[in-house]
Every structure is written in structure tokens, then in C-alpha cells.
Amino acid sequence: MPANTTASSGTTGSTGGKTGRKKGRRARLIVIVLVLALVAGIGYGAFWSVSTVRASYPQTTGSIKVDGLDGNVDVKRDSYGIPQLYADTDADLFRAQGFVQAQDRFWEMDVRRHMTAGRLSEMFGSGQVDTDSFLRTLGWRKVAQEEYDNVLSADTKKNLQAYADGVNAYLKGRDGKDISVEYAALGLTNDYKPDEWTPVDSVAWLKAMAWDLRGNMQDEIDRSLMTSRLDAKKIEDLYPPYPYKKHKPIVEGGAISSVTGKFDPAATPSTGLGQNTVQGATEGVSTQLASLSDTLDQIPALLGPNGNGIGSNSWVVSGKYTTTGKPLLANDPHLAPQLPSLWYQMGLHCREISAKCQYDTAGYTFSGMPGVIIGHNQDIAWGFTNLGADVTDLFLEKVSGDGYLYDGKIKPFTTREETIKVAGGKSRQITVRETNNGPLVSDRSSELETVGQKAPVGNSAPDRADGYAVALKWTALEPGKSMDAVFELNRAKDFKSFRAAAEHFEVPSQNLIYADTKNNIGYQAPGKIPVRLQGDGTMPSPGWSSEYGWKKDPIPFDELPYEHNPERGYIVTANQPVIDEKYPHLLTKDWGYGTRSQRINDLIQSKIKGGGKISTEDMQKMQMDNTSEIAALLVPELMKINISDKSVREAQKLLEGWDYTQESDSAAAAYFNAVWRNILKLAFGNKLPKEMRVKGECLNVPRADSSGPVDEQGKLVRECGRRDADTAQPDGGDRWYQVVANLMDDPNSDWWKSPRSGRDTATENRDQLFARAMTDARWELTAKLGKDITTWSWGRLHQLTLKNQTLGTEGPGLLQRVLNRGPWNIGGGEAAVNATGWNAAGGYDVVWVPSMRMVVNVGDWDKSRWINLTGASGHAFAAHYTDQTDKWVKGELLDWSFGTNAVTKSTTDTLTLKP
């Protein structure tokens, strides 16, 4: 676009989420074929040219007139296209943020807002109707509207409106092909034109975030599914208690004061109910939630498949133990690999801090939402990891006609009608029904109408008749102030104002770490976390009784744990428990199991105890630590097993002297992880119900355990898995580390028994199963990597492919090669600090990554460092599409300029936005 092009500000807009992994949608395949035509220039002559692709590239030099600005805004980009914005008012700053993010990422923003609003069908056609129906049932957009109308502060609304105006200023006067190449393709299938952006679109994005970070909902479903195949004791084996004696929680002391009623980091914990003795179990209420699990599997996952992998690392070290004399803070959220990355790096600077211009902050933002999510300002730095609080419960509901049973009476549903517009087709109408526990998610599938047919319930339960419906109760379906918290964090000056901001960060519930220029460090557990009347949230509850449900008010913020300058001099959060089991409130029963957090603790302690000081480079090196804890446990036992097969023995010898690090070029890491995968499959995976196993993988199971085609003897049934590979179980995360660790001293446990399969003999004990796993792993890797073990490497198995999440996940191979990038052979692994996670049930490909990495040098901000998974641009052929990925793979970080002089020195392009 030429310099001095005029653009006008518009009115309002949205944020949203990605289309995710949904397969086989006819409408999208049509789009794919047409984009292929666009890219290849087939049948459309010069119109489908390189200029068509480049038409949407942003202008980054010169000037652009933008209606609505009060003054000039400078947009300074470095050699990686990362923008730093300079303005004189808050409104100009956020208006410019909207404009610049739309320049680089509007297609991503538009798809996200359609997802959060349940409007994907308007873009992609009838194949998205089921997804839209489920999302309309959840009502993210409706709740976001309520937040904007009734809850958020006036200043927050002004900032949201300014951001929307900036997005609309970019959109005004532009055809689809001038916004992104994807619109040029979409225009061939329907007459879709992007709507103006609204403030509510931005607010709705936080609902999508909360959905993907919602805690243990999948575990709740899985435990219920297991009841069809496993007894209570075996289910308990697969969800062991957290090993508090081995892995430390985040907050290592403190309690709710009996004097003030508030959490006091210096108070001594007293005995009480604790988290492992919560009263009021659900009387065995469970259900085969297979259809709900299938439905959830199809909902676009913006951050990745919900489960054990969604996590993050963050830690902060006091200046007492650093080479800089000031705190160092590290953060790397673990999310699904995406193209473009979920994050957008940016600086938001007021030329002069004043009442009319309050921000001087930089870090990682979300395209489609104003402000900085993770980063620092001139006084403080902060980081996030997922707290994992249990903020969702499923309730079985006895429905009858137009109502549901509650305390012996039929109460009418709350209903609303939703119209789903469909590109190229007729609109669809759905009715959303809600009980006092939330929307009936079972209404979105004919199979879910009878979801409770096999649910074992207590004698007090009503007659099941055609089964129970399923309602979802979730804190994010109540209006909240999380959007206020983003701006408050950006302006915070000290620990007091940081905590005040954290109090408003209600959903998703996150661990917040803190450091400031006065050498203080801290931690706060925020979030709207429910208090249950009965039960512990691990199984579905009876919706027909007032004895269950939640209390009116969540856990008070003043009673949530925090730390300020702990004596040990550092704080580590990596999805482990916030505090020990003596804490009186139930946060969740389904924590991460502390493998990553304890490794980080150990690395910091070893440096400190050795008398050393921790540097920025040390923090960076810790982020790339790829040690396998499960290997350290299992390899000594695997080496004791006598293997007679020469080829298997050859592979076994790879483990001799291995230091348990998972480098990309390590043959030992490749073989061990294959052994681990096969141990899990033989001991656990083959014994789980089909709803939890990988789709298409079939087993012969005893007829008593299932229904289906019977073998010739009438004893076995052929049963095939139903779950996507990246969400199947056992996934091999650190919960499974603890499961196996607990069984190591019981070599004759039933779990080690595995039936004969093919030429393999049955196993009766642990060592026999380990031997069979080593054999199966040898031949699996022979098939994948070749017979010659000297050519094996972990990276050849463990590959990262970045896929364009809307048009690069399916369709013709040529299109995927054009839009996608990779693969890269990488190191790291599941539950390692360098958490390049993989799902052991599904294969070795990377499904989780550190989506960004940062090390903040508090006080000397220009010596901070950062990296993104991909790049600043969402335009498939632009220079900054994936220009950070090679460095990310190597564990390198980029210089992070913050001060005016440093930014000026690193600037390569300057664009001035003018009134």
C-alpha cells in the first residue's frame, strides 16, 4: 500500500478463536480447492498472481492517515517485524494497537471471533453447524456482552472501543484480498465480508481462553468412562494422590489466619479437612459420557487439546541470588503449536506518562485484544502459568417435558432461541435449554440425549427412564472482570497494585508470578474458584438435589494463597499444587504431578547451594532442560532384564550410560520413549474403554466387557478406539509417571498382566511386560527409522510441524506445503522442562510446545530476552511468518528492546499513523 493512504476509523468488533482440528468438512474442502487454485494460478489467469498474495502485506514505512486519532502514533518495527508503538493518549495507543494487529493478523482475529460467537458457519458453511451449536449453547458471546454492558469499568470500555476503532480503521475501504489471501479464496465460495470489529469481540476471546484452561473437565469425563471397564480401586490407581513429599507445591508455607480470616504467608497450617479428605462424595454417580467426550473432541481448541499437557513454566529468582543483583523472571507457556503463533509481541509506550496516557509496557499480546498479557512495564514484570483450578462440574439432570427435576419438583427450563446463519445454505435454529446448573450440553447430540443410560447411581436417584441429560456448570459463564485485570496489570507499580489487579483476574484462573525494580518477588493465586456443597468435582453430580451444587460465593480472594519475598529466594510455578493438602479449600484434585516444577526447583537449588549466582543465560539454559524423570526411574530396571533376542539386546545397550537427556540426535532417547510408549499401551492402554483409546486402533476384548462383532468362539469382541490421537489415553504425562512409580514395588500387580497378542506371549509380571515392551519398541522403531540403530535419533521421531490452523490442516498436499512449515526435528519431551510434549497413545509427533520463551532482566529491561514460536505475521508468504522458529528450535532468544534509545537503535521500519 503506498504511503499516505487514508484509512478511516470504524465502529466496533471482536476477537475469537481458531477453527481447530475438525475433520472432513465439505465446505472447507471447497475453500481449500479454491485456495489451491489461487496459489497455483489454475484457471484464473493473471488474477491469481503473486500480487494477489502480496496485496495484504502491511505497510510498515511512511505514513497513513487514520481518522479518530488525536495525534501522531509512531510504529517502530525491528528486523523481526515486532512493533513498538508510541502515542500521547491511551485512546491513540489502543487505537494504534488495533490497527497494527489487524495489519498482521486480521484473518486469525476474524476466525477467532466467529468461533467465540458460534458463527463459523457464516464463513465455512454447513460443516461447522454442530460446532456452532455447541458454542452457542455455552454462550461465550452472550456472557461477554453481559460483561461489557454491566461489569467492566468505564476506562476498560474506552480502551476496548479505541482498539475496535483501530481495527475498523484498517478494514475500511479494503476488499477481502487486500486483508488476507484467505479472503480471496473465501470470496469464491460465498459473498462473505468481514463485519466491523466490536469491543465485545475482544472480551469474548477470554472466554475461549478460559475454555481451554478450564481444569479437570476431561478427567471428570474420563473417570466416568472408566467405570464401564474398571473398578473403583483401579480407577484410583490411575489417579494417584500428588506426591507432596517428593515434589514441592508453589507456596511452601502459610495458612488462613484464625485472627484475620485472610491468607497469611507467615501463618502455620493447621490440620483440617485438607484437599484429600473432602466430604460428600457423589454416591457413586457416574456416567458413560462417551458422546460428550466425542463432542468436546470436535470443539476448536485454541490452545491445544485440553488435558495434562496444557501447562507452563514460570519462575522468579530474587536479586540476592542473581548476577544482576535484581530479580530474573522466566516464563514459557506450553500450548499447542500453531501457525501463526497464539502470541503477538508488542510494546505499548506513552511518550510521557500522565493521567491521559498511562502505559509503558511490552510483552506478549493476543491478536484481537488490547493490552499486554505477559511481560513487564517500567516498574514490574509478571508471568502466567495455568493454575488448573477445578471450575467446571457436570451435573446429571432428570428432564421431563419442558422442565427438570429439582428437590422433588419439576422446574421449567430457561430457554433461548439461536439462529445459525450458514454460508451457501439455509439458516438453522436451535433451542438452548438451561437448568439451575447451567446449559444442557447433552442437547447438542442425539446420542447425548441418552447419555445417562448406564450411569450407576445411588438408590435415591430418580428413575433413569431414557437416561439423564448433562448440564455444565462453569465459572466463566458468569460475567467477570478479567478484562479489567489486563489493564490493571499493565499499569501496576508494586506488589499491592499487582495483587489488586490479580483479584479481578477471575477466569481463566492463573498462577501469577511477580518481580519489581525494588528487588521484590511474589506470587498470587487468583481466580473465581467454586465452593462445593458436596463432592470434590471428580465425578458428575446429581443435579436433582439441592444437597449438591455450589455455594453462592466462590473462595474469597483474601483466602487464596500468595507469597511475597519468601526466605528461600525464589518461586517456581509449573502447574503443581498451589499449596499442600492442609489448605482448607478445595482448588482441584487434578494437579499436574510436579515433574517439571521439581526439576526447576532442583536446578535453582543446585546453583545456589554451590555458591553460584544465576544469570540470564542460566535461566535460558534451564528452559531448555530436557531431562526425563521417568527414564531415570525405569532405565535401571530395564537394564537388569535378560534379553535373548540379539536385535532387541542391541537396542537395549543404547541405554547403557545414557544420562536421560532427550537431545534431538539421541538414539537412546528415541528407544527409551518407544519402550515407555509400549509399556503404557500394554499395562494400561489396552485395558481402557474404547472411548479413551486412539480412533481406529482395534483390540479383541472379552465379550463381557463390550458389545460388537463376536469372534468364531463367541468369546471376544472386536472393539475399536474412538478418540483423536492427541487426546487419547494413556498420554504419557507425569500423572502416568506417578502411576508407574507407585506400581514399581509390586511386580505382580494385575496391571502388569497382559494377554497374548500375535506371536507375543502373555505377560504375568512387571519384568515380563518390560521385556515385551522393549521387544515391541525395537520392531516399531525398525519400521519407522530402519534396522540400523546407529541411524536412530529422537528428533526423527519427535517432529514439529507448524500448520495454518484454518486452511493448512487438511486438503490437497500442495496447499499444505504452501501454508504450513516444517517438520523440524527437535529435542525435549513430555513433562520435561523443555516441554515439547507428545501423546504416548497417539505417537511421537509434537502436540505441546513452549509457545514462547522469555527471560526478563528486571530493572535493566533492555537486557531481557524473548522469542516467539513463529513470527509477527499471519501472512503466509511474508518475511515474518516463521522467521523466529529456527532460533526457537535451537533454544535461542532475541534481544528485547524496551527503552526509547534501545528501540530506536533496533528499529528498521518506522510507520507514522496520523490523524
PDB file of N, CA, C and O in Angstrom, residues 95 306 458 590-591 609 748 760 792:
ATOM      1  N   ARG A  95      -5.958   2.473  19.907  1.00  0.00           N
ATOM      2  CA  ARG A  95      -6.442   2.543  18.523  1.00  0.00           C
ATOM      3  C   ARG A  95      -5.337   2.065  17.569  1.00  0.00           C
ATOM      4  O   ARG A  95      -5.590   1.302  16.639  1.00  0.00           O
ATOM      5  N   ASN A 306      -7.366 -30.098  25.532  1.00  0.00           N
ATOM      6  CA  ASN A 306      -7.387 -29.896  26.971  1.00  0.00           C
ATOM      7  C   ASN A 306      -6.910 -31.137  27.677  1.00  0.00           C
ATOM      8  O   ASN A 306      -7.303 -32.249  27.353  1.00  0.00           O
ATOM      9  N   GLY A 458     -26.992 -43.874  43.088  1.00  0.00           N
ATOM     10  CA  GLY A 458     -27.490 -44.370  44.361  1.00  0.00           C
ATOM     11  C   GLY A 458     -28.976 -44.644  44.321  1.00  0.00           C
ATOM     12  O   GLY A 458     -29.694 -44.261  43.400  1.00  0.00           O
ATOM     13  N   ASP A 590      -6.999 -32.519  40.615  1.00  0.00           N
ATOM     14  CA  ASP A 590      -6.280 -32.953  39.416  1.00  0.00           C
ATOM     15  C   ASP A 590      -5.157 -31.986  39.058  1.00  0.00           C
ATOM     16  O   ASP A 590      -5.179 -31.332  38.016  1.00  0.00           O
ATOM     17  N   TRP A 591      -4.165 -31.923  39.927  1.00  0.00           N
ATOM     18  CA  TRP A 591      -2.989 -31.114  39.641  1.00  0.00           C
ATOM     19  C   TRP A 591      -2.082 -31.805  38.630  1.00  0.00           C
ATOM     20  O   TRP A 591      -2.151 -33.019  38.454  1.00  0.00           O
ATOM     21  N   LYS A 609      23.164 -23.545  46.152  1.00  0.00           N
ATOM     22  CA  LYS A 609      23.923 -24.274  47.164  1.00  0.00           C
ATOM     23  C   LYS A 609      25.395 -24.391  46.799  1.00  0.00           C
ATOM     24  O   LYS A 609      26.248 -24.523  47.681  1.00  0.00           O
ATOM     25  N   ASN A 748       4.007 -57.998  40.753  1.00  0.00           N
ATOM     26  CA  ASN A 748       2.966 -58.969  40.380  1.00  0.00           C
ATOM     27  C   ASN A 748       1.570 -58.345  40.310  1.00  0.00           C
ATOM     28  O   ASN A 748       0.580 -59.052  40.284  1.00  0.00           O
ATOM     29  N   ASP A 760       3.443 -62.678  20.321  1.00  0.00           N
ATOM     30  CA  ASP A 760       3.901 -62.390  21.679  1.00  0.00           C
ATOM     31  C   ASP A 760       3.175 -63.260  22.688  1.00  0.00           C
ATOM     32  O   ASP A 760       1.970 -63.504  22.567  1.00  0.00           O
ATOM     33  N   TRP A 792      19.335 -44.096  14.270  1.00  0.00           N
ATOM     34  CA  TRP A 792      18.183 -43.652  15.036  1.00  0.00           C
ATOM     35  C   TRP A 792      18.479 -42.314  15.720  1.00  0.00           C
ATOM     36  O   TRP A 792      19.612 -42.037  16.122  1.00  0.00           O
TER      37      TRP A 792
END
